[in-house]
Coordinates of C-alpha atoms in Angstrom, one line a residue:
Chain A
X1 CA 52.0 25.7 52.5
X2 CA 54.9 25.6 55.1
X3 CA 56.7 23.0 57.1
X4 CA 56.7 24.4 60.8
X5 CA 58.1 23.1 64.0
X6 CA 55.9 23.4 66.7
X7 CA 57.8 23.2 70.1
X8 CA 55.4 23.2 73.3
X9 CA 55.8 21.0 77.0
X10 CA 52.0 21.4 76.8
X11 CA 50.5 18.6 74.6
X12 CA 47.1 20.9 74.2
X13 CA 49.1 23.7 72.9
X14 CA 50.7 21.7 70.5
X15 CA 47.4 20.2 69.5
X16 CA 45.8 23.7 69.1
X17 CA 48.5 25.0 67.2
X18 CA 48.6 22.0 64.8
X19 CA 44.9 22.7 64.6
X20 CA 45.3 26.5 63.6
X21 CA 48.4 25.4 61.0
X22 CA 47.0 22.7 59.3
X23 CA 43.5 24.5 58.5
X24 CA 45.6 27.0 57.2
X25 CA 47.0 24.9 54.9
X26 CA 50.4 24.0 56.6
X27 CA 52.5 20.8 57.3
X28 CA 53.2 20.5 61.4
X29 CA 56.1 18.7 62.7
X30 CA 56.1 18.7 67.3
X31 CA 58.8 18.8 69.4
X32 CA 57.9 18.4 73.5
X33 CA 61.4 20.0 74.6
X34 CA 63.9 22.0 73.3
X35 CA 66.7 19.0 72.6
X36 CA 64.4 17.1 70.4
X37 CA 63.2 20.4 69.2
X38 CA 67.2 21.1 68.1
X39 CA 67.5 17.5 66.8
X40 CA 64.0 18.1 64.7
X41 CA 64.7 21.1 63.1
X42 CA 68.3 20.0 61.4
X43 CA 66.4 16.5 60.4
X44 CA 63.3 18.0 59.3
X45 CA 64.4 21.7 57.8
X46 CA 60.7 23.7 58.8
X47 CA 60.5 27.0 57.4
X48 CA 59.1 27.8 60.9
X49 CA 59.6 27.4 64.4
X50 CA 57.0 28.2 66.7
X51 CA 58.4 28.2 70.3
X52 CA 57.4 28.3 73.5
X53 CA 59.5 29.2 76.5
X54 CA 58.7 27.5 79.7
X55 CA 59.7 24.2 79.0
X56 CA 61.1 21.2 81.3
X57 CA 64.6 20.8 79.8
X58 CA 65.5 23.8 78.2
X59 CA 64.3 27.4 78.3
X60 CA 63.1 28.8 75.4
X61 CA 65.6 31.7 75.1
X62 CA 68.0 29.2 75.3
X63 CA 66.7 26.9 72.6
X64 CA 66.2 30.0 71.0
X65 CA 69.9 31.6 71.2
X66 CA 70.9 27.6 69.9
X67 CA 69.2 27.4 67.2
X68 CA 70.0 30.8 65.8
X69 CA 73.8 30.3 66.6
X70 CA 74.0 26.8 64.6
X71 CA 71.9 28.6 61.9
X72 CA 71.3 32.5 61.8
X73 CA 68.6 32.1 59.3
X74 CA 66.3 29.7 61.2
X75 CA 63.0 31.5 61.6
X76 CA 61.6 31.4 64.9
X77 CA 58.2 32.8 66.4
X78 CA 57.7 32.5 70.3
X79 CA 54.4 31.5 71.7
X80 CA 53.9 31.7 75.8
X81 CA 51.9 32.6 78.3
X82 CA 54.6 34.9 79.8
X83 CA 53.2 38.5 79.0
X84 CA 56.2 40.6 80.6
X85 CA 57.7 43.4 78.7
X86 CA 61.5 41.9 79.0
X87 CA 60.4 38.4 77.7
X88 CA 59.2 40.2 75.0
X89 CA 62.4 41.9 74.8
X90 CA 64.6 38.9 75.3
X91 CA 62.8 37.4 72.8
X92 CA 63.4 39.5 70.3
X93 CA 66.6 40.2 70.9
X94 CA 67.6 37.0 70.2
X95 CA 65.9 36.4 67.0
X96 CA 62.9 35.7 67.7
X97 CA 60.5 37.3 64.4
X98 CA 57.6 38.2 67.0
X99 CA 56.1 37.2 70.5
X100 CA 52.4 35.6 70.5
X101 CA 50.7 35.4 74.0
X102 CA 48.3 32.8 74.7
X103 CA 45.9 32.5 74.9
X104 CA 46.0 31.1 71.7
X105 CA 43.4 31.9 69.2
X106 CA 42.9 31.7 64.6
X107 CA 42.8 35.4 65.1
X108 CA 46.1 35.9 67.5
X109 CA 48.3 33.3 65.7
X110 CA 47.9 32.9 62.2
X111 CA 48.5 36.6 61.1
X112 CA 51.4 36.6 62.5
X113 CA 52.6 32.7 61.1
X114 CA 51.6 34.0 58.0
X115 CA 53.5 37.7 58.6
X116 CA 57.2 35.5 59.6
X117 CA 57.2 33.3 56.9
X118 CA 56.9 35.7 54.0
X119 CA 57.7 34.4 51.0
X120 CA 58.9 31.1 52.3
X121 CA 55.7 28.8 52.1
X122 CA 57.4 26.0 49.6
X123 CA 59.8 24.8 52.1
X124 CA 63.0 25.4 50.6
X125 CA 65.8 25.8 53.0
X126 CA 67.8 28.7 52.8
X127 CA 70.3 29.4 55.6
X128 CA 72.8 32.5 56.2
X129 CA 75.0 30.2 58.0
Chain B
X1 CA 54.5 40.1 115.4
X2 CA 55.8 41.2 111.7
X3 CA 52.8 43.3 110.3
X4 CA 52.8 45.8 107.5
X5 CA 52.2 49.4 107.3
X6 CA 48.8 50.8 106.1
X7 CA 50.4 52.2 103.4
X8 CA 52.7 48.9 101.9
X9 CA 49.1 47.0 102.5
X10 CA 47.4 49.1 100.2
X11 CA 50.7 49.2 97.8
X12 CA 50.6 45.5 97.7
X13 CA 46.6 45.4 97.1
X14 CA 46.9 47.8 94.3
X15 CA 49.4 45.9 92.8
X16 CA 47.1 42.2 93.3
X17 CA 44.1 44.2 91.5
X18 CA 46.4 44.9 88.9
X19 CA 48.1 41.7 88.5
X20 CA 45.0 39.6 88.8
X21 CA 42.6 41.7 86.5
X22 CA 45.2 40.7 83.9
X23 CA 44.8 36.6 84.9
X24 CA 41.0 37.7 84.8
X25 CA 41.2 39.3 81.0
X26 CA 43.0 35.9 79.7
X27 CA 40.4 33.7 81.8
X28 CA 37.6 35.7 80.1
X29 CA 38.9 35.7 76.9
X30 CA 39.3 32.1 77.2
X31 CA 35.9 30.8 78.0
X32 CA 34.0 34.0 76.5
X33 CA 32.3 35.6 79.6
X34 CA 32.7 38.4 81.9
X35 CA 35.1 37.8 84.9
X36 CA 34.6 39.3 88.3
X37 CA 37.6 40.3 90.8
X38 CA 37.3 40.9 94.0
X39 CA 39.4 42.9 96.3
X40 CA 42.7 40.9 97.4
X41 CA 43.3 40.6 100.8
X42 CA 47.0 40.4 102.0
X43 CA 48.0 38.4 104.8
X44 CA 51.9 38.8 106.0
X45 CA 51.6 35.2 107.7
X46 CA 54.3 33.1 109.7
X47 CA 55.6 30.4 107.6
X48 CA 54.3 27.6 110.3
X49 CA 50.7 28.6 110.5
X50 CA 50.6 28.7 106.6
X51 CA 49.1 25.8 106.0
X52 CA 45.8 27.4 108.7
X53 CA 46.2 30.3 106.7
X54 CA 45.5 28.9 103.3
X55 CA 42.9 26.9 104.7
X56 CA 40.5 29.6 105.2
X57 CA 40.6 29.7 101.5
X58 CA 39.2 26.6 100.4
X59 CA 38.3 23.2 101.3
X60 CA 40.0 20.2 100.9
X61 CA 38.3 19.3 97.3
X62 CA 40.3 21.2 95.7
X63 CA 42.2 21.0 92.0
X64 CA 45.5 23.6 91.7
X65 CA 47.8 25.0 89.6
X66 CA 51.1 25.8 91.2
X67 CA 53.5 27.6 89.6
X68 CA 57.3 28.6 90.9
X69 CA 58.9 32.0 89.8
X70 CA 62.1 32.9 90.7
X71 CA 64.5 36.3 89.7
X72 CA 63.9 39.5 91.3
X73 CA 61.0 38.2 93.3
X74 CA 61.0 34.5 94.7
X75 CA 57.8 32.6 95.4
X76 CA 54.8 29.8 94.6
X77 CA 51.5 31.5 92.7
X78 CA 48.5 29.2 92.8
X79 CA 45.4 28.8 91.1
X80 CA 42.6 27.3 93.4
X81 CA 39.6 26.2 92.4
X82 CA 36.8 23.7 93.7
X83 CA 36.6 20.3 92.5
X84 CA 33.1 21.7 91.0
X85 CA 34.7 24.8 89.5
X86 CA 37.3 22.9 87.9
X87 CA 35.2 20.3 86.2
X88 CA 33.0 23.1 85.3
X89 CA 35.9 24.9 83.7
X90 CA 36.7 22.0 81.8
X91 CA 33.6 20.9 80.5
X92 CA 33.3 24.4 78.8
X93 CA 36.6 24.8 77.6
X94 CA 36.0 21.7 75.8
X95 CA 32.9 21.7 74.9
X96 CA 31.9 18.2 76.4
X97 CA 29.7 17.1 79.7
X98 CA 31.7 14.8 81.7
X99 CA 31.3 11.9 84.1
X100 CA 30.3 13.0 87.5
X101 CA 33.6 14.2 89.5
X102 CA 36.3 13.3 86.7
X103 CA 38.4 14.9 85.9
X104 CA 41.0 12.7 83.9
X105 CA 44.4 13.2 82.3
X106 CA 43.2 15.9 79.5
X107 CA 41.3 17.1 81.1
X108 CA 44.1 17.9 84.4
X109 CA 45.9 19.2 81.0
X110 CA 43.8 21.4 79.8
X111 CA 43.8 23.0 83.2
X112 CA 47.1 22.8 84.2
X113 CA 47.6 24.9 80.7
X114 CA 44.8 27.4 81.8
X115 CA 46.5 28.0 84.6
X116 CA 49.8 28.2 83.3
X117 CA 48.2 31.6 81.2
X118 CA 46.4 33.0 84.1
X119 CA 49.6 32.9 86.7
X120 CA 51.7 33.6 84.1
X121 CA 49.3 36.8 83.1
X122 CA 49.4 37.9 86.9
X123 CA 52.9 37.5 87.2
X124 CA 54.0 39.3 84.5
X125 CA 52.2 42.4 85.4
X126 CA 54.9 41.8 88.6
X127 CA 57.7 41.4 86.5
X128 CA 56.7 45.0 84.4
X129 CA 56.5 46.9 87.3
X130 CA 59.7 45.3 88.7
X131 CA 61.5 46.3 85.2
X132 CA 62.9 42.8 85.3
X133 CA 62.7 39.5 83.8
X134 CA 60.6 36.9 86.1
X135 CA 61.4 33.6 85.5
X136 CA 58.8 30.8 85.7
X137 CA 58.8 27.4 86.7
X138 CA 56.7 24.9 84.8
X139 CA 53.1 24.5 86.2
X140 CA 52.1 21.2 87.9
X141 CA 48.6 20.6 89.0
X142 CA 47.4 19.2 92.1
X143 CA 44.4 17.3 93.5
X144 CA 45.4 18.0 96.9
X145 CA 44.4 20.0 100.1
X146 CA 46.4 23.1 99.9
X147 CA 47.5 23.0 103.1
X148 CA 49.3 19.7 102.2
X149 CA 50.7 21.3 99.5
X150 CA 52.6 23.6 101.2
X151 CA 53.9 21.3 103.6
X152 CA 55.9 19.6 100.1
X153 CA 59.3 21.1 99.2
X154 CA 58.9 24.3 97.4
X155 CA 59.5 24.4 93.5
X156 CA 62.6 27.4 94.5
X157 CA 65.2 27.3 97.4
X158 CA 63.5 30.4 99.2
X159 CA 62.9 29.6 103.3
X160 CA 61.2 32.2 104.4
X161 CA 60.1 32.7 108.2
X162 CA 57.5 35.1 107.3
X163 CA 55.3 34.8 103.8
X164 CA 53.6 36.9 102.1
X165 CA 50.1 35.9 101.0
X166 CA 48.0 37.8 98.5
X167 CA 44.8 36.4 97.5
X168 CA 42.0 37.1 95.3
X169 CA 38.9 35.6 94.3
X170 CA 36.9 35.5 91.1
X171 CA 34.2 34.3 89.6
X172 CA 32.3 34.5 86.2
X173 CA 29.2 36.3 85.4
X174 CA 27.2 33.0 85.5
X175 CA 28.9 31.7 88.3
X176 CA 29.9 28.9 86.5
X177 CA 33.6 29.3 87.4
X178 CA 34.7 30.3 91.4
X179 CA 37.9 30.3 92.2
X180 CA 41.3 31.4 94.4
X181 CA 44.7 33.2 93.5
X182 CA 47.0 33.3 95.4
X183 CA 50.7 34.3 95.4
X184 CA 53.1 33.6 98.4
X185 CA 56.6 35.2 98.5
X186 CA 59.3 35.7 101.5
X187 CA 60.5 38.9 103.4
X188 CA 63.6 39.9 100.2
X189 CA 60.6 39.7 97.9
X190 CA 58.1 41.6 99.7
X191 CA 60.5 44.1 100.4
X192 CA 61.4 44.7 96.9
X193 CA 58.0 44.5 95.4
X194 CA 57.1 47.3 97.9
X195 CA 59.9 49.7 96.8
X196 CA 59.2 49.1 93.2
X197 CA 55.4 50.1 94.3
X198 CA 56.4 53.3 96.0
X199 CA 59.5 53.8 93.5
X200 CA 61.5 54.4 96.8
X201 CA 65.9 54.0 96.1
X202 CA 65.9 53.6 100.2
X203 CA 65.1 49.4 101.2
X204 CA 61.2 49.3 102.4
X205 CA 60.7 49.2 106.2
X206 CA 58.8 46.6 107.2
X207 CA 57.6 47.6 110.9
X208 CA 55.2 46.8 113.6
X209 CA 53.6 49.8 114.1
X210 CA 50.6 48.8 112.0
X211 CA 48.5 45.7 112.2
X212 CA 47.2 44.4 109.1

């Protein structure tokens, strides 16, 4: 079991993906934008993020870029609709463990949840910082 | 009259088919059933008679998803579907009949989120054969008339004379699902989608030798 922040402007993604989690044994925290996701992941400590990028406030790159600035271990997965090759790369270059395109599906998402947090499923927090 | 050239047409169609066959793999991976494209059809239209334009496409029951992209290419892509259709697409995606014409706030989420992964799916083919980074706005749905909807300020800045309009339609193998795509861009953004196309270094000529 993990703790993972789930960070989505879409309440039915973040409903899905708290779905998919929790059957899979995992502890959900949401975030609808990317402040209160910044605020939630210092309070709350996830093992996980799971991001997306078109959001209201923020961009996800840029929540992104933040998060792995104030800590370079923070684990991050994006999840978005945006299928281009350079979000991808974007994405990844900024720290991003692996891109997911929704539609989201048990089959698409959970692998690859399961793949980025390793061995970290007891919720310790380690940071490089 | 601004027209295009035979050629940049068929450029610009190739490049709909291509973009909307990828909306039309995440719609029928969605709801589990076959989805049919048909040919685009592009229309290089004056900005003022946009609204007459668009109306050809659908009535004035109408739900859509509009969503802004801006970067290399500037524009509004839409999602339009019939009241009908969009109920429809609900009521499967959620497995639930619903009151007769309702469509309430979920369920306006649900498709405002479907939409969101079938623009963004057509656009990014776009932004891969651009070899750069579109950005998108966050999608809003609408229960208006399109043609009202274009007379509101445009998510970007861009004020084109002349737009471009490529449409599509689709429907699913039980014709559960009919609906409209359709992207509008201005002149820079036509002109750079068509030399990405051709893979020409030399700025696409737009002429009037050619009617559409």
């Amino acid at each position: 079991m993990a703790k993972i922040l789930v960070v989505d402007d879409s309440a039915l993604s973040r409903r899905v993906l708290r779905t998919l989690l929790e059957s899979a044994g995992h502890q959900v925290i949401e975030a609808n934008d990317g402040t209160t996701a910044i605020e939630r992941y210092f309070l709350n400590r996830p093992s996980l993020v799971i991001l997306d990028l078109t959001m209201p406030d923020m961009h996800g790159i840029d929540v992104l870029k933040k998060l792995r600035a104030l800590d370079p271990g923070a684990r991050v997965v994006v999840v978005t609709a945006d299928t281009q090759k350079a979000t991808r790369e974007a994405a990844l270059t900024e720290g991003a463990l692996d891109v997911v395109h929704k539609p989201l599906s048990r089959r698409n998402v959970l692998p690859v949840i399961e793949a980025a947090l390793g061995d970290n499923h007891d919720d310790s927090y380690e940071t490089t910082a | 009259m601004m027209t295009l050239t035979k050629r940049q047409r068929d450029a610009l169609i190739e490049l709909v088919n291509t973009a909307s066959h990828s909306a039309a793999s995440s719609l029928s991976e969605l709801i589990g059933e076959r989805v049919v494209i048909e040919t685009p059809y592009i229309d290089l239209c004056p900005i003022a008679k946009l609204g007459d334009t668009l109306s050809r496409y659908a009535g004035d029951d109408i739900v859509t998803v509009r969503q802004g992209f801006s970067g290399p290419i500037t524009g509004d892509a839409f999602i339009v579907l019939s009241r009908e259709s969009a109920i429809q697409l609900a009521e499967h995606l959620v497995d639930h009949h619903m009151p007769v014409g309702r469509l309430d706030v979920s369920d306006q989420e649900l498709l405002t989120e479907v939409g969101n992964i079938l623009l963004s799916a057509c656009l990014g083919k776009i932004g891969d054969l651009l070899c750069e980074r579109i950005r998108f706005a966050v999608p809003q749905i609408h229960v208006t008339p399109l043609h009202v909807l274009t007379t509101l300020p445009t998510t970007n800045s861009y004020q084109p004379y002349y737009v471009l309009v490529a449409s599509t339609s689709f429907h699913t193998s039980r014709d559960m699902v009919e609906g409209h795509l359709l992207i509008i861009t201005d002149m820079a953004s036509l002109k750079r989608l068509v030399e990405a196309i051709q893979g020409r270094k030399r700025p696409a000529q737009i002429t009037s030798e050619d009617s559409l």
